[in-house]
CSV table of C-alpha atoms in Angstrom, one decimal:
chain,number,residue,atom,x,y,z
G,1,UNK,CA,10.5,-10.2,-11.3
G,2,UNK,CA,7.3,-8.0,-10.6
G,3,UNK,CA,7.5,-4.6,-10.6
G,4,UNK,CA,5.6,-1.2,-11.3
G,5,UNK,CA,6.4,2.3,-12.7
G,6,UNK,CA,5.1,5.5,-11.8
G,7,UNK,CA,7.1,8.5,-13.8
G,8,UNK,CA,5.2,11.3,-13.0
G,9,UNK,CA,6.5,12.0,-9.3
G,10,UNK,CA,4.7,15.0,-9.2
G,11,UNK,CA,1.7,16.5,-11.0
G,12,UNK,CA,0.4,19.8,-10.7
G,13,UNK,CA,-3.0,20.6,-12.2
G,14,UNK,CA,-5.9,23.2,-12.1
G,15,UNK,CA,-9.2,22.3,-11.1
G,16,UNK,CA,-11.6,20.9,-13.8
G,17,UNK,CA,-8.6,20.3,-15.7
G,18,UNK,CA,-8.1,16.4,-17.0
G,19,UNK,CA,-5.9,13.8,-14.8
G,20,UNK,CA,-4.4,11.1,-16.5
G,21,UNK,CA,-1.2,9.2,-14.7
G,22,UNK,CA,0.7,6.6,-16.1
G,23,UNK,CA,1.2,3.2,-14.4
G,24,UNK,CA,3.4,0.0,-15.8
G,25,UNK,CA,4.3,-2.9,-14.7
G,26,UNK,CA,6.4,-6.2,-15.4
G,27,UNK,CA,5.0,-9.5,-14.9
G,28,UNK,CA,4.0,-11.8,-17.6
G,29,UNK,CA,1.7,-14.0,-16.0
G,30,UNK,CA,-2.2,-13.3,-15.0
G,31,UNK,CA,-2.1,-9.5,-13.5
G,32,UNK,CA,-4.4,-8.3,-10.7
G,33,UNK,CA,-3.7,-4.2,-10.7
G,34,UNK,CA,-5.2,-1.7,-8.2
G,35,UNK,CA,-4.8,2.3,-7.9
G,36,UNK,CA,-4.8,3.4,-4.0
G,37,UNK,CA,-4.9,7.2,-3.1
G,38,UNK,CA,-3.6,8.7,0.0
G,39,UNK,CA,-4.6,11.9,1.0
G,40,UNK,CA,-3.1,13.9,3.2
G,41,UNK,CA,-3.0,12.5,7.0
G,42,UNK,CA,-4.8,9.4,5.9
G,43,UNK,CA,-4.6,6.0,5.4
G,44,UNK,CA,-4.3,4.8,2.0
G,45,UNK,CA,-7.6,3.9,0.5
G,46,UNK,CA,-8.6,1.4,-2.5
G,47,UNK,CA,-9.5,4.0,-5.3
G,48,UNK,CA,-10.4,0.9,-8.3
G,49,UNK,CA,-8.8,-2.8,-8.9
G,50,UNK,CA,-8.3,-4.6,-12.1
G,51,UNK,CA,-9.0,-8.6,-11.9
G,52,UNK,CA,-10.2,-9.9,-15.0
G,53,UNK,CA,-13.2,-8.9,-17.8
G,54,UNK,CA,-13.7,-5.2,-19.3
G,55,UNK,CA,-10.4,-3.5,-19.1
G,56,UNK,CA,-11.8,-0.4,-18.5
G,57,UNK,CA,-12.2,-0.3,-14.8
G,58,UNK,CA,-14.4,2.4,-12.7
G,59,UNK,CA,-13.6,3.5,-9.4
G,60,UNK,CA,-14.9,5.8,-6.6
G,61,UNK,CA,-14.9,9.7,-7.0
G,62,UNK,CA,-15.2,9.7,-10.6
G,63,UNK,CA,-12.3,8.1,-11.3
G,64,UNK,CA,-11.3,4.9,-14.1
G,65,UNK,CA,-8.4,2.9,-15.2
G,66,UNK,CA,-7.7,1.3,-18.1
G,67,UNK,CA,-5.6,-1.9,-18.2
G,68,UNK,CA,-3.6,-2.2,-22.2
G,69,UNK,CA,-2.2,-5.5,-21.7
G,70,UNK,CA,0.1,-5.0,-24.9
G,71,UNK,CA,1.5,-1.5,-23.0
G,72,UNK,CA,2.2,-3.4,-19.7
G,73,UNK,CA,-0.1,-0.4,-18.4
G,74,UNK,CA,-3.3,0.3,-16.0
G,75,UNK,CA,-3.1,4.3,-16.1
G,76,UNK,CA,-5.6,6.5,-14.0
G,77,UNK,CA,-7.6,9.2,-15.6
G,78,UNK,CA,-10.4,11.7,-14.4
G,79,UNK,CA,-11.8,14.0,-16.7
G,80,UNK,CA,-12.0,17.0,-14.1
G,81,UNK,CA,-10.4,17.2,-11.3
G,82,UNK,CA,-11.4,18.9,-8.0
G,83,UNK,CA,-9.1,20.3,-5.3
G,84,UNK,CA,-10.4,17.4,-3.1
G,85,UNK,CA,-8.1,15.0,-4.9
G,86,UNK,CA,-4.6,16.6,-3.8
G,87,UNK,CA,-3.5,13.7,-2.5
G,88,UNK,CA,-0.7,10.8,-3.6
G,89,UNK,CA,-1.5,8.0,-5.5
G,90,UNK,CA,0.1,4.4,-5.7
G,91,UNK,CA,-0.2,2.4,-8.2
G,92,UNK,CA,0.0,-1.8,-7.1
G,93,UNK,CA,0.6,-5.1,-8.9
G,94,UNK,CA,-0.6,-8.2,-7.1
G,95,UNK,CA,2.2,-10.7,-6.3
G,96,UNK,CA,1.8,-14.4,-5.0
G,97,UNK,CA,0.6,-12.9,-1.2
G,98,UNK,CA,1.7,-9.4,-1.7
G,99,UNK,CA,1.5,-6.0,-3.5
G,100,UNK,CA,4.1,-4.1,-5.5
G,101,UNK,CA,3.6,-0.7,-5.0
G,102,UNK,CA,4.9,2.4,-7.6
G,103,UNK,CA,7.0,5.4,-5.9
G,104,UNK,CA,3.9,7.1,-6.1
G,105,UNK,CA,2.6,10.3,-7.8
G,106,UNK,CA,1.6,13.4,-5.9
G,107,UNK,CA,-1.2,15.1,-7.0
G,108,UNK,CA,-1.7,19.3,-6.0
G,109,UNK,CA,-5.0,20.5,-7.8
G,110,UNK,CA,-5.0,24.5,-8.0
G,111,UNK,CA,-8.2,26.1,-7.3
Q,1,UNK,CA,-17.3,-2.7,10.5
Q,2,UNK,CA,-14.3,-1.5,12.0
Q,3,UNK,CA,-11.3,-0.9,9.8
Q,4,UNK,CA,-7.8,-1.3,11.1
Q,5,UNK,CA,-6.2,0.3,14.1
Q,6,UNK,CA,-2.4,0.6,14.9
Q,7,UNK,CA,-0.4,1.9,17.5
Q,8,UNK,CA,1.3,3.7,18.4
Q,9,UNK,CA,1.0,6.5,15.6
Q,10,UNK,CA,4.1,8.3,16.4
Q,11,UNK,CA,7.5,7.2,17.8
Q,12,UNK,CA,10.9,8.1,18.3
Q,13,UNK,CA,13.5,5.5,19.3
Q,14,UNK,CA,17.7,5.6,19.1
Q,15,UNK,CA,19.8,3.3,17.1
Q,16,UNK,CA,20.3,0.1,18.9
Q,17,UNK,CA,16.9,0.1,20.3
Q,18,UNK,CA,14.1,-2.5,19.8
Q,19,UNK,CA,10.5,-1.3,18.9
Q,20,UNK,CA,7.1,-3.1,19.1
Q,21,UNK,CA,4.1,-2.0,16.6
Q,22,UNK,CA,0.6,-3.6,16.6
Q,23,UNK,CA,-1.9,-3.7,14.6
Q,24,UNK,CA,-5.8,-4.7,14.5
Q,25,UNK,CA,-7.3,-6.1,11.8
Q,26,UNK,CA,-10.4,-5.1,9.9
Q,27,UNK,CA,-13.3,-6.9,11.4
Q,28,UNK,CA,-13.9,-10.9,10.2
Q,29,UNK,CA,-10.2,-10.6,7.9
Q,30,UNK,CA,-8.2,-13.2,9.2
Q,31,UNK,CA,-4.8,-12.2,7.2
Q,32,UNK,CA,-2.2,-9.5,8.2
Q,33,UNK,CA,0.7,-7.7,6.3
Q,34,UNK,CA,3.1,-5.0,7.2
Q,35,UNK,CA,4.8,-2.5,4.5
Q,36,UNK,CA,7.8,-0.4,5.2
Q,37,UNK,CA,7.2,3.3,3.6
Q,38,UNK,CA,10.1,5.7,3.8
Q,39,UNK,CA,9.7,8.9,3.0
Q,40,UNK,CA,8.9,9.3,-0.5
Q,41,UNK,CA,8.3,5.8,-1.7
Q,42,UNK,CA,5.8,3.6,-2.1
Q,43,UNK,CA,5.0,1.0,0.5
Q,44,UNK,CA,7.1,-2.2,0.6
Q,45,UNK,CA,6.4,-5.7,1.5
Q,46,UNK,CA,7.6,-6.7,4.8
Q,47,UNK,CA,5.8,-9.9,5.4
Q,48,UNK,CA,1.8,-11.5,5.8
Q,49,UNK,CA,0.6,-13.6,8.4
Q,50,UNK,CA,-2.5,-16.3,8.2
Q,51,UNK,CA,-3.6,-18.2,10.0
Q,52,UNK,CA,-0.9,-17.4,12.9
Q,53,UNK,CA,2.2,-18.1,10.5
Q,54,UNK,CA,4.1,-16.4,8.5
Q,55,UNK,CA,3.0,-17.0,4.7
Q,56,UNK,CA,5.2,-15.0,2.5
Q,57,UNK,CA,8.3,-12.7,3.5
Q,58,UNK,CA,9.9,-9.5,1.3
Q,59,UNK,CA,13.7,-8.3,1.2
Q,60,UNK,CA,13.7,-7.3,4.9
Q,61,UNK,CA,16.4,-9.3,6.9
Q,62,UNK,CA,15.2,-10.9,10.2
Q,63,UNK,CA,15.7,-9.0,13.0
Q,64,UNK,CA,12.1,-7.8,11.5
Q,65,UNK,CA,9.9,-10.3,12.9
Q,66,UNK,CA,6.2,-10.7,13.4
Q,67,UNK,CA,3.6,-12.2,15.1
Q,68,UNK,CA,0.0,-12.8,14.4
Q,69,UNK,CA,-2.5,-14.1,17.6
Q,70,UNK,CA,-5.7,-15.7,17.6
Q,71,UNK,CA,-7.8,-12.9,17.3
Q,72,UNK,CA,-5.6,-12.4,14.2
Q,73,UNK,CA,-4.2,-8.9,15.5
Q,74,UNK,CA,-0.6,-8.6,14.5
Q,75,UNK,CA,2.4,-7.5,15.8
Q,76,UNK,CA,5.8,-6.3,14.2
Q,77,UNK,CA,9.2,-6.3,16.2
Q,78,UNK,CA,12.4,-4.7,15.2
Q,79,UNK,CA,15.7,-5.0,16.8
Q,80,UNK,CA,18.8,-3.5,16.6
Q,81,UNK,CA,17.4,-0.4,15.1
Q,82,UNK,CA,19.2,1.6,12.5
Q,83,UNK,CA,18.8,5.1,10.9
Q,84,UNK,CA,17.4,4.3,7.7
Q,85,UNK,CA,14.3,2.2,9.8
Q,86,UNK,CA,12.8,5.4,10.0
Q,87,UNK,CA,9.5,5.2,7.7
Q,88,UNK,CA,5.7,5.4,8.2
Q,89,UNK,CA,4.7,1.2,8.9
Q,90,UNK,CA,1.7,0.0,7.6
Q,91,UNK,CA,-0.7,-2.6,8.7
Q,92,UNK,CA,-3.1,-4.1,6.3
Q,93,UNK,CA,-5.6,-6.7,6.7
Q,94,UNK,CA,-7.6,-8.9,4.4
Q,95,UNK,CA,-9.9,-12.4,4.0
Q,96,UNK,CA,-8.0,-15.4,3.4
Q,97,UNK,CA,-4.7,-15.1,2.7
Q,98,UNK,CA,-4.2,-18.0,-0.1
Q,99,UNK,CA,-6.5,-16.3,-2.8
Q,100,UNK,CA,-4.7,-13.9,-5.2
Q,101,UNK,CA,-7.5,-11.7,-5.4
Q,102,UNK,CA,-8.1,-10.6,-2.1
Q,103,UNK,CA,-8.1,-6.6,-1.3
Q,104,UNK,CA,-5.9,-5.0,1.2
Q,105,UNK,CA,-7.5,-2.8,3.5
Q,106,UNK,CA,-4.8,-0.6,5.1
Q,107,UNK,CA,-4.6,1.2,8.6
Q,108,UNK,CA,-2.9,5.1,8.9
Q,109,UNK,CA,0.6,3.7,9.9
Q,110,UNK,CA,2.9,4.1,13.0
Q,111,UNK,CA,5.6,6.4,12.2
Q,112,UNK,CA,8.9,5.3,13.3
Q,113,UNK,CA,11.9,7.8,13.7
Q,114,UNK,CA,15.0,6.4,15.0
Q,115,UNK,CA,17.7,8.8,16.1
């Protein structure tokens, strides 16, 4: 069965300070991964996907992912964070006409 | 391009009750699904429409039902509303349902409290 991880549930950082949070997932067949953010009162909003080619994927704002097939991981990093990225970020495996979403990670950045 | 719209954004209903959300897809996206969010978890699967019909279902029994119209808006019904069907519902649109690849472009949700 598919399904993804997220263990940090909550994450409390300083600005300019470095993000990384950590995303696995079970499936053993061809993975399609995707990080979506959801800041506060909004929707939730494609931040980078994972297909196929370099695992190192770039998204908007700064931020990358990097897809270790042999960790069953895709985990998010930014190497300094702003207090414009409090928010809550879902990690998302692709199924057959569906995602499987993480529990999610909330982010608070400290000015 | 337009994104995608729901209503309404807020309601309150009582167990028992029946409640109708709807959703409008993201300009030229011809494919609909709806995710259940309770309050601290991630979203979860409640079904896709294409092409009018439904195409794929998650672990939601059936008095959660759907519709998808011509225009490929989208509506969700419950019935027989319970407590724990209180949750933010999320609408999300994308082009062409039968490729694996496609991205999910999500609308702000209609948050459903049932009393």
């Amino acid at each position: 069965a598919q399904s993804v991880s997220q263990h940090n549930h909550h994450v409390i950082l300083s600005e300019a300070a470095s993000l990384e949070l950590g995303c696995n997932y079970s499936y053993g067949g061809t993975v399609n991964l995707f990080w979506y953010v959801q800041y506060p009162g909004q929707h939730l909003q494609l931040l980078l996907k994972y297909f196929s080619g370099d695992p190192l994927v770039k998204g908007i704002k700064g931020f990358e992912a990097e897809f270790i097939k042999s960790k069953f991981s895709f985990n998010l990093r930014k190497p300094s964070v702003q207090w414009s990225d409090t928010a809550e970020y879902f990690c998302a495996l692709r199924g057959a006409n569906n995602l499987f979403f993480g529990t999610g990670t909330r982010l608070t950045v400290i000015p | 391009e337009t994104g995608v719209t729901q209503s309404p954004t807020h309601l309150i209903k009582t167990r028992g009750q029946q409640v109708t959300l709807r959703c409008s897809s993201q300009s030229g996206h011809n494919t609909v699904s709806w995710y259940q969010q309770a309050l601290g978890q991630g979203p979860q699967f409640i079904f896709q429409y294409y092409r009018e019909e439904e195409n794929g279902r998650g672990n939601f029994p059936p008095r959660f039902s759907g519709l998808q119209f011509p225009n490929y808006s989208s509506e969700l019904n419950v019935n027989a509303l319970e407590l724990d069907d209180s949750a933010l519902y999320l609408c999300a649109s994308s082009l062409d349902g039968t490729s694996g690849a496609n991205v999910l472009t999500f609308g702000a949700g209609s948050r459903l409290t049932v009393l």
